[in-house]
PDB file of C-alpha atoms in Angstrom:
ATOM      1  CA  UNK A   1      85.957  89.608 104.080  1.00  0.00           C
ATOM      2  CA  UNK A   2      86.234  86.033 105.159  1.00  0.00           C
ATOM      3  CA  UNK A   3      84.369  84.658 108.070  1.00  0.00           C
ATOM      4  CA  UNK A   4      84.192  88.364 109.416  1.00  0.00           C
ATOM      5  CA  UNK A   5      87.896  89.175 109.086  1.00  0.00           C
ATOM      6  CA  UNK A   6      89.121  91.765 106.765  1.00  0.00           C
ATOM      7  CA  UNK A   7      91.669  90.049 104.575  1.00  0.00           C
ATOM      8  CA  UNK A   8      92.163  92.516 101.620  1.00  0.00           C
ATOM      9  CA  UNK A   9      91.298  95.858  99.920  1.00  0.00           C
ATOM     10  CA  UNK A  10      89.970  95.964  96.334  1.00  0.00           C
ATOM     11  CA  UNK A  11      89.680  98.607  93.978  1.00  0.00           C
ATOM     12  CA  UNK A  12      86.049  99.516  92.885  1.00  0.00           C
ATOM     13  CA  UNK A  13      86.817  98.851  89.176  1.00  0.00           C
ATOM     14  CA  UNK A  14      88.227  95.441  89.916  1.00  0.00           C
ATOM     15  CA  UNK A  15      85.436  94.675  92.359  1.00  0.00           C
ATOM     16  CA  UNK A  16      83.006  95.083  89.435  1.00  0.00           C
ATOM     17  CA  UNK A  17      84.915  92.215  87.725  1.00  0.00           C
ATOM     18  CA  UNK A  18      84.431  89.966  90.671  1.00  0.00           C
ATOM     19  CA  UNK A  19      80.622  90.290  90.481  1.00  0.00           C
ATOM     20  CA  UNK A  20      80.971  87.814  87.495  1.00  0.00           C
ATOM     21  CA  UNK A  21      81.636  84.970  90.053  1.00  0.00           C
ATOM     22  CA  UNK A  22      78.777  85.500  92.683  1.00  0.00           C
ATOM     23  CA  UNK A  23      79.303  81.853  93.803  1.00  0.00           C
ATOM     24  CA  UNK A  24      82.828  82.770  94.996  1.00  0.00           C
ATOM     25  CA  UNK A  25      82.644  86.646  95.631  1.00  0.00           C
ATOM     26  CA  UNK A  26      79.538  88.143  97.125  1.00  0.00           C
ATOM     27  CA  UNK A  27      79.819  91.905  96.252  1.00  0.00           C
ATOM     28  CA  UNK A  28      77.425  94.223  98.294  1.00  0.00           C
ATOM     29  CA  UNK A  29      78.140  97.864  98.525  1.00  0.00           C
ATOM     30  CA  UNK A  30      81.563  98.464  99.986  1.00  0.00           C
ATOM     31  CA  UNK A  31      82.283  94.813 100.957  1.00  0.00           C
ATOM     32  CA  UNK A  32      83.333  91.634  99.148  1.00  0.00           C
ATOM     33  CA  UNK A  33      82.525  88.475 101.129  1.00  0.00           C
ATOM     34  CA  UNK A  34      84.292  85.189 100.157  1.00  0.00           C
ATOM     35  CA  UNK A  35      81.415  82.756  99.728  1.00  0.00           C
ATOM     36  CA  UNK A  36      83.232  79.782 101.565  1.00  0.00           C
ATOM     37  CA  UNK A  37      80.212  77.601 102.075  1.00  0.00           C
ATOM     38  CA  UNK A  38      82.134  75.699 104.752  1.00  0.00           C
ATOM     39  CA  UNK A  39      84.876  74.575 102.332  1.00  0.00           C
ATOM     40  CA  UNK A  40      88.258  73.483 103.791  1.00  0.00           C
ATOM     41  CA  UNK A  41      91.630  75.145 102.881  1.00  0.00           C
ATOM     42  CA  UNK A  42      92.511  73.390  99.769  1.00  0.00           C
ATOM     43  CA  UNK A  43      88.938  73.146  98.290  1.00  0.00           C
ATOM     44  CA  UNK A  44      88.348  76.865  98.985  1.00  0.00           C
ATOM     45  CA  UNK A  45      91.797  77.751  97.390  1.00  0.00           C
ATOM     46  CA  UNK A  46      91.010  75.760  94.274  1.00  0.00           C
ATOM     47  CA  UNK A  47      87.502  77.366  94.013  1.00  0.00           C
ATOM     48  CA  UNK A  48      88.865  80.950  94.248  1.00  0.00           C
ATOM     49  CA  UNK A  49      91.788  80.345  91.971  1.00  0.00           C
ATOM     50  CA  UNK A  50      89.490  78.835  89.330  1.00  0.00           C
ATOM     51  CA  UNK A  51      87.341  81.829  89.376  1.00  0.00           C
ATOM     52  CA  UNK A  52      90.368  84.142  89.370  1.00  0.00           C
ATOM     53  CA  UNK A  53      91.776  82.301  86.429  1.00  0.00           C
ATOM     54  CA  UNK A  54      88.535  82.880  84.510  1.00  0.00           C
ATOM     55  CA  UNK A  55      88.597  86.572  85.344  1.00  0.00           C
ATOM     56  CA  UNK A  56      92.302  86.748  84.209  1.00  0.00           C
ATOM     57  CA  UNK A  57      91.651  85.008  80.926  1.00  0.00           C
ATOM     58  CA  UNK A  58      88.857  87.473  80.169  1.00  0.00           C
ATOM     59  CA  UNK A  59      90.961  90.582  81.117  1.00  0.00           C
ATOM     60  CA  UNK A  60      94.493  90.562  82.430  1.00  0.00           C
ATOM     61  CA  UNK A  61      94.695  94.260  83.303  1.00  0.00           C
ATOM     62  CA  UNK A  62      95.519  94.865  86.995  1.00  0.00           C
ATOM     63  CA  UNK A  63      97.108  91.341  87.298  1.00  0.00           C
ATOM     64  CA  UNK A  64     100.674  90.477  87.065  1.00  0.00           C
ATOM     65  CA  UNK A  65     101.664  87.410  84.962  1.00  0.00           C
ATOM     66  CA  UNK A  66     100.018  84.080  85.954  1.00  0.00           C
ATOM     67  CA  UNK A  67     102.848  82.056  87.185  1.00  0.00           C
ATOM     68  CA  UNK A  68     101.293  79.117  89.157  1.00  0.00           C
ATOM     69  CA  UNK A  69     102.874  80.313  92.432  1.00  0.00           C
ATOM     70  CA  UNK A  70     100.570  80.506  95.456  1.00  0.00           C
ATOM     71  CA  UNK A  71     100.598  83.001  98.198  1.00  0.00           C
ATOM     72  CA  UNK A  72      99.001  82.213 101.509  1.00  0.00           C
ATOM     73  CA  UNK A  73      96.084  84.715 102.462  1.00  0.00           C
ATOM     74  CA  UNK A  74      95.784  85.615 106.269  1.00  0.00           C
ATOM     75  CA  UNK A  75      94.142  88.561 108.017  1.00  0.00           C
ATOM     76  CA  UNK A  76      97.493  89.528 109.430  1.00  0.00           C
ATOM     77  CA  UNK A  77     101.102  88.404 109.036  1.00  0.00           C
ATOM     78  CA  UNK A  78     101.746  85.544 111.361  1.00  0.00           C
ATOM     79  CA  UNK A  79      98.211  84.316 111.471  1.00  0.00           C
ATOM     80  CA  UNK A  80      97.221  80.974 110.073  1.00  0.00           C
ATOM     81  CA  UNK A  81      96.535  81.126 106.384  1.00  0.00           C
ATOM     82  CA  UNK A  82      92.813  80.884 105.460  1.00  0.00           C
ATOM     83  CA  UNK A  83      93.417  79.784 101.738  1.00  0.00           C
ATOM     84  CA  UNK A  84      95.938  80.638  99.067  1.00  0.00           C
ATOM     85  CA  UNK A  85      95.752  82.575  95.801  1.00  0.00           C
ATOM     86  CA  UNK A  86      97.731  82.910  92.554  1.00  0.00           C
ATOM     87  CA  UNK A  87     100.660  85.278  93.133  1.00  0.00           C
ATOM     88  CA  UNK A  88      99.455  87.554  90.329  1.00  0.00           C
ATOM     89  CA  UNK A  89      96.190  88.330  92.080  1.00  0.00           C
ATOM     90  CA  UNK A  90      97.666  89.387  95.384  1.00  0.00           C
ATOM     91  CA  UNK A  91      97.652  93.197  94.154  1.00  0.00           C
ATOM     92  CA  UNK A  92      94.021  93.191  92.699  1.00  0.00           C
ATOM     93  CA  UNK A  93      92.866  91.637  96.020  1.00  0.00           C
ATOM     94  CA  UNK A  94      94.988  93.692  98.132  1.00  0.00           C
ATOM     95  CA  UNK A  95      96.061  90.775 100.359  1.00  0.00           C
ATOM     96  CA  UNK A  96      99.157  90.387 102.496  1.00  0.00           C
ATOM     97  CA  UNK A  97     102.279  88.775 100.943  1.00  0.00           C
ATOM     98  CA  UNK A  98     105.756  87.977 102.090  1.00  0.00           C
ATOM     99  CA  UNK A  99     109.089  88.252 100.566  1.00  0.00           C
ATOM    100  CA  UNK A 100     112.786  87.675 101.423  1.00  0.00           C
ATOM    101  CA  UNK A 101     115.658  90.001 100.681  1.00  0.00           C
ATOM    102  CA  UNK A 102     119.386  89.962 101.127  1.00  0.00           C
ATOM    103  CA  UNK A 103     121.561  92.968 101.515  1.00  0.00           C
ATOM    104  CA  UNK A 104     124.965  91.977 100.288  1.00  0.00           C
ATOM    105  CA  UNK A 105     127.699  94.387 101.365  1.00  0.00           C
ATOM    106  CA  UNK A 106     131.618  94.522 101.307  1.00  0.00           C
ATOM    107  CA  UNK A 107     133.736  96.104 103.906  1.00  0.00           C
ATOM    108  CA  UNK A 108     137.111  97.492 103.053  1.00  0.00           C
ATOM    109  CA  UNK A 109     139.374 100.045 105.001  1.00  0.00           C
ATOM    110  CA  UNK A 110     136.605 100.618 107.484  1.00  0.00           C
ATOM    111  CA  UNK A 111     134.042 101.680 104.806  1.00  0.00           C
ATOM    112  CA  UNK A 112     131.207  99.527 103.443  1.00  0.00           C
ATOM    113  CA  UNK A 113     129.728  99.222  99.874  1.00  0.00           C
ATOM    114  CA  UNK A 114     126.387  97.588  98.806  1.00  0.00           C
ATOM    115  CA  UNK A 115     125.859  95.305  96.022  1.00  0.00           C
ATOM    116  CA  UNK A 116     122.945  96.654  94.013  1.00  0.00           C
ATOM    117  CA  UNK A 117     121.049  94.704  91.313  1.00  0.00           C
ATOM    118  CA  UNK A 118     119.288  96.350  88.332  1.00  0.00           C
ATOM    119  CA  UNK A 119     116.143  94.120  87.278  1.00  0.00           C
ATOM    120  CA  UNK A 120     116.150  92.999  83.677  1.00  0.00           C
ATOM    121  CA  UNK A 121     113.935  95.133  81.334  1.00  0.00           C
ATOM    122  CA  UNK A 122     111.994  92.130  79.940  1.00  0.00           C
ATOM    123  CA  UNK A 123     110.594  90.987  83.368  1.00  0.00           C
ATOM    124  CA  UNK A 124     106.931  91.718  84.103  1.00  0.00           C
ATOM    125  CA  UNK A 125     107.275  93.107  87.624  1.00  0.00           C
ATOM    126  CA  UNK A 126     109.171  96.452  88.030  1.00  0.00           C
ATOM    127  CA  UNK A 127     111.520  96.032  85.036  1.00  0.00           C
ATOM    128  CA  UNK A 128     114.601  98.028  85.144  1.00  0.00           C
ATOM    129  CA  UNK A 129     114.368  99.118  88.780  1.00  0.00           C
ATOM    130  CA  UNK A 130     117.114  98.632  91.329  1.00  0.00           C
ATOM    131  CA  UNK A 131     116.951  95.852  93.924  1.00  0.00           C
ATOM    132  CA  UNK A 132     118.948  94.134  96.613  1.00  0.00           C
ATOM    133  CA  UNK A 133     121.575  91.647  95.571  1.00  0.00           C
ATOM    134  CA  UNK A 134     118.866  88.944  96.176  1.00  0.00           C
ATOM    135  CA  UNK A 135     115.212  89.193  96.745  1.00  0.00           C
ATOM    136  CA  UNK A 136     112.093  87.149  96.107  1.00  0.00           C
ATOM    137  CA  UNK A 137     108.557  86.158  96.838  1.00  0.00           C
ATOM    138  CA  UNK A 138     107.962  83.787  99.567  1.00  0.00           C
ATOM    139  CA  UNK A 139     105.289  81.254  98.299  1.00  0.00           C
ATOM    140  CA  UNK A 140     102.793  79.216 100.401  1.00  0.00           C
ATOM    141  CA  UNK A 141     104.622  76.812 102.606  1.00  0.00           C
ATOM    142  CA  UNK A 142     107.936  78.455 101.809  1.00  0.00           C
ATOM    143  CA  UNK A 143     110.881  78.418 104.301  1.00  0.00           C
ATOM    144  CA  UNK A 144     112.635  81.957 104.303  1.00  0.00           C
ATOM    145  CA  UNK A 145     116.156  80.690 104.500  1.00  0.00           C
ATOM    146  CA  UNK A 146     115.553  77.763 101.983  1.00  0.00           C
ATOM    147  CA  UNK A 147     113.760  80.223  99.634  1.00  0.00           C
ATOM    148  CA  UNK A 148     116.599  82.697  99.912  1.00  0.00           C
ATOM    149  CA  UNK A 149     119.274  80.097  99.309  1.00  0.00           C
ATOM    150  CA  UNK A 150     117.542  79.127  96.176  1.00  0.00           C
ATOM    151  CA  UNK A 151     117.130  82.712  95.074  1.00  0.00           C
ATOM    152  CA  UNK A 152     120.703  83.524  95.787  1.00  0.00           C
ATOM    153  CA  UNK A 153     122.057  80.712  93.518  1.00  0.00           C
ATOM    154  CA  UNK A 154     119.797  81.694  90.738  1.00  0.00           C
ATOM    155  CA  UNK A 155     119.959  85.400  90.966  1.00  0.00           C
ATOM    156  CA  UNK A 156     123.491  86.144  91.888  1.00  0.00           C
ATOM    157  CA  UNK A 157     125.553  82.863  91.778  1.00  0.00           C
ATOM    158  CA  UNK A 158     126.003  82.863  95.589  1.00  0.00           C
ATOM    159  CA  UNK A 159     126.753  79.316  96.872  1.00  0.00           C
ATOM    160  CA  UNK A 160     125.078  78.051  99.886  1.00  0.00           C
ATOM    161  CA  UNK A 161     128.336  77.929 101.880  1.00  0.00           C
ATOM    162  CA  UNK A 162     128.697  81.672 101.573  1.00  0.00           C
ATOM    163  CA  UNK A 163     125.246  82.310 103.144  1.00  0.00           C
ATOM    164  CA  UNK A 164     126.228  80.710 106.368  1.00  0.00           C
ATOM    165  CA  UNK A 165     127.365  84.165 107.334  1.00  0.00           C
ATOM    166  CA  UNK A 166     124.067  85.836 106.674  1.00  0.00           C
ATOM    167  CA  UNK A 167     122.092  87.152 109.669  1.00  0.00           C
ATOM    168  CA  UNK A 168     118.286  87.829 109.923  1.00  0.00           C
ATOM    169  CA  UNK A 169     118.063  91.688 110.809  1.00  0.00           C
ATOM    170  CA  UNK A 170     114.346  92.321 110.920  1.00  0.00           C
ATOM    171  CA  UNK A 171     111.413  92.950 108.638  1.00  0.00           C
ATOM    172  CA  UNK A 172     109.740  95.826 106.745  1.00  0.00           C
ATOM    173  CA  UNK A 173     106.092  96.244 106.193  1.00  0.00           C
ATOM    174  CA  UNK A 174     104.708  98.029 103.130  1.00  0.00           C
ATOM    175  CA  UNK A 175     101.435  99.295 101.512  1.00  0.00           C
ATOM    176  CA  UNK A 176     101.379 100.885  98.126  1.00  0.00           C
ATOM    177  CA  UNK A 177      98.494 101.702  95.845  1.00  0.00           C
ATOM    178  CA  UNK A 178      99.038 100.226  92.347  1.00  0.00           C
ATOM    179  CA  UNK A 179      96.614 100.279  89.370  1.00  0.00           C
ATOM    180  CA  UNK A 180      93.445  98.293  90.258  1.00  0.00           C
ATOM    181  CA  UNK A 181      94.896  97.280  93.561  1.00  0.00           C
ATOM    182  CA  UNK A 182      97.046  97.615  96.608  1.00  0.00           C
ATOM    183  CA  UNK A 183     100.385  95.899  97.283  1.00  0.00           C
ATOM    184  CA  UNK A 184     100.694  94.871 100.965  1.00  0.00           C
ATOM    185  CA  UNK A 185     103.085  92.805 102.734  1.00  0.00           C
ATOM    186  CA  UNK A 186     106.199  92.221 104.690  1.00  0.00           C
ATOM    187  CA  UNK A 187     109.810  91.706 103.669  1.00  0.00           C
ATOM    188  CA  UNK A 188     112.064  89.510 105.809  1.00  0.00           C
ATOM    189  CA  UNK A 189     115.522  90.994 105.714  1.00  0.00           C
ATOM    190  CA  UNK A 190     118.928  89.383 105.982  1.00  0.00           C
ATOM    191  CA  UNK A 191     122.434  90.937 105.817  1.00  0.00           C
ATOM    192  CA  UNK A 192     125.677  89.245 104.454  1.00  0.00           C
ATOM    193  CA  UNK A 193     128.999  90.633 104.550  1.00  0.00           C
ATOM    194  CA  UNK A 194     130.690  89.465 101.393  1.00  0.00           C
ATOM    195  CA  UNK A 195     134.334  88.816 100.480  1.00  0.00           C
ATOM    196  CA  UNK A 196     135.709  91.754  98.335  1.00  0.00           C
ATOM    197  CA  UNK A 197     136.887  89.222  95.571  1.00  0.00           C
ATOM    198  CA  UNK A 198     133.389  87.832  94.915  1.00  0.00           C
ATOM    199  CA  UNK A 199     131.361  89.286  91.938  1.00  0.00           C
ATOM    200  CA  UNK A 200     127.810  88.334  91.632  1.00  0.00           C
ATOM    201  CA  UNK A 201     126.647  86.531  88.368  1.00  0.00           C
ATOM    202  CA  UNK A 202     123.049  86.199  87.455  1.00  0.00           C
ATOM    203  CA  UNK A 203     121.901  82.872  86.213  1.00  0.00           C
ATOM    204  CA  UNK A 204     118.104  83.098  85.625  1.00  0.00           C
ATOM    205  CA  UNK A 205     118.102  86.186  83.210  1.00  0.00           C
ATOM    206  CA  UNK A 206     116.152  88.344  85.731  1.00  0.00           C
ATOM    207  CA  UNK A 207     119.090  90.842  86.574  1.00  0.00           C
ATOM    208  CA  UNK A 208     120.473  93.214  84.030  1.00  0.00           C
ATOM    209  CA  UNK A 209     123.612  93.917  85.901  1.00  0.00           C
ATOM    210  CA  UNK A 210     125.216  94.268  89.536  1.00  0.00           C
ATOM    211  CA  UNK A 211     126.928  97.475  90.749  1.00  0.00           C
ATOM    212  CA  UNK A 212     128.904  97.800  93.942  1.00  0.00           C
ATOM    213  CA  UNK A 213     127.977 101.323  95.386  1.00  0.00           C
ATOM    214  CA  UNK A 214     129.201 103.317  98.261  1.00  0.00           C
ATOM    215  CA  UNK A 215     126.449 104.470 100.625  1.00  0.00           C
ATOM    216  CA  UNK A 216     126.516 108.054  99.475  1.00  0.00           C
ATOM    217  CA  UNK A 217     125.739 106.901  95.816  1.00  0.00           C
ATOM    218  CA  UNK A 218     122.853 104.717  97.129  1.00  0.00           C
ATOM    219  CA  UNK A 219     121.557 107.685  99.058  1.00  0.00           C
ATOM    220  CA  UNK A 220     121.862 109.918  96.111  1.00  0.00           C
ATOM    221  CA  UNK A 221     119.776 107.532  94.014  1.00  0.00           C
ATOM    222  CA  UNK A 222     117.067 107.292  96.727  1.00  0.00           C
ATOM    223  CA  UNK A 223     116.652 111.159  97.073  1.00  0.00           C
ATOM    224  CA  UNK A 224     116.489 111.663  93.341  1.00  0.00           C
ATOM    225  CA  UNK A 225     113.592 109.721  91.875  1.00  0.00           C
ATOM    226  CA  UNK A 226     112.066 106.353  92.029  1.00  0.00           C
ATOM    227  CA  UNK A 227     114.872 104.161  90.531  1.00  0.00           C
ATOM    228  CA  UNK A 228     114.539 101.407  93.182  1.00  0.00           C
ATOM    229  CA  UNK A 229     111.689  98.973  93.276  1.00  0.00           C
ATOM    230  CA  UNK A 230     109.188 100.415  95.873  1.00  0.00           C
ATOM    231  CA  UNK A 231     109.840  97.875  98.770  1.00  0.00           C
ATOM    232  CA  UNK A 232     113.653  97.492  97.891  1.00  0.00           C
ATOM    233  CA  UNK A 233     113.966 101.372  98.486  1.00  0.00           C
ATOM    234  CA  UNK A 234     112.709 100.845 102.069  1.00  0.00           C
ATOM    235  CA  UNK A 235     115.126  98.018 102.792  1.00  0.00           C
ATOM    236  CA  UNK A 236     118.004  99.895 101.421  1.00  0.00           C
ATOM    237  CA  UNK A 237     117.042 102.793 103.620  1.00  0.00           C
ATOM    238  CA  UNK A 238     116.708 100.452 106.547  1.00  0.00           C
ATOM    239  CA  UNK A 239     120.275  99.107 105.895  1.00  0.00           C
ATOM    240  CA  UNK A 240     121.730 102.589 105.685  1.00  0.00           C
ATOM    241  CA  UNK A 241     120.044 103.571 108.861  1.00  0.00           C
ATOM    242  CA  UNK A 242     121.192 100.350 110.743  1.00  0.00           C
ATOM    243  CA  UNK A 243     124.833 100.812 109.488  1.00  0.00           C
ATOM    244  CA  UNK A 244     124.842 104.503 110.499  1.00  0.00           C
ATOM    245  CA  UNK A 245     125.254 105.524 106.863  1.00  0.00           C
ATOM    246  CA  UNK A 246     122.124 107.924 107.257  1.00  0.00           C
ATOM    247  CA  UNK A 247     123.057 109.820 110.434  1.00  0.00           C
ATOM    248  CA  UNK A 248     120.567 111.160 113.033  1.00  0.00           C
ATOM    249  CA  UNK A 249     121.569 114.612 111.653  1.00  0.00           C
ATOM    250  CA  UNK A 250     120.055 114.010 108.329  1.00  0.00           C
ATOM    251  CA  UNK A 251     117.042 116.321 107.911  1.00  0.00           C
ATOM    252  CA  UNK A 252     114.778 113.325 107.193  1.00  0.00           C
ATOM    253  CA  UNK A 253     116.165 110.821 109.838  1.00  0.00           C
ATOM    254  CA  UNK A 254     113.311 110.938 112.334  1.00  0.00           C
ATOM    255  CA  UNK A 255     110.604 110.841 109.434  1.00  0.00           C
ATOM    256  CA  UNK A 256     112.274 107.780 107.871  1.00  0.00           C
ATOM    257  CA  UNK A 257     112.524 106.080 111.213  1.00  0.00           C
ATOM    258  CA  UNK A 258     108.739 106.736 111.901  1.00  0.00           C
ATOM    259  CA  UNK A 259     107.903 105.418 108.377  1.00  0.00           C
ATOM    260  CA  UNK A 260     110.070 102.187 108.808  1.00  0.00           C
ATOM    261  CA  UNK A 261     109.323 101.330 112.413  1.00  0.00           C
ATOM    262  CA  UNK A 262     105.950 102.966 113.000  1.00  0.00           C
TER     263      UNK A 262
END
């Protein structure tokens, strides 16, 4: 809690580790209260992240890799941020995050195919999982289009000129239990029809390979295991429904719609 508002959900085991910093995290029964002491945005952010860094240095379990990227913390998406925390702590604290994702697709002879990325095996988050052609975390103060433009160049070699044709198509909210935490947030989604002569090339060593897949192949993968990164699976399903590749006759169509749209 912060000033009476619920801003996150914390696993009991991780909550025990927060008791080591009572001047920042006041833990009482089923609540954790941020001891703000009237501090402003920057001072409170610095105080919280110093405490989190010390907890991280003592025991990294439950965290991702400390990367000095900040995520704004708000009670709800769209509300003014109250403070910001290191990106790797958003799961343990169960606070909301934002990301940007680009569906790259090719249209030929009336049929579409989707560019699917496979994440590199050496990265800390979801190694080897399938992903959109471009996707990334939106840091504190980040502009979605600018962030996506930077990610597109690094992850897939997509020039800014090509991105002029991309269209914002909505957002997907997600919530998933992970070890010692909860991943919660919103993915802002863009579609881009790409020329059939373009082949993406990764430049930041975070993608193992790209594959151009027909919709039926993507659906087969989605229906047979958890090969996609959890939020990327939702975005792929959303794309397939919007482009009528998952028809209303599909046995799970209405259940999928309910899950995506609420």
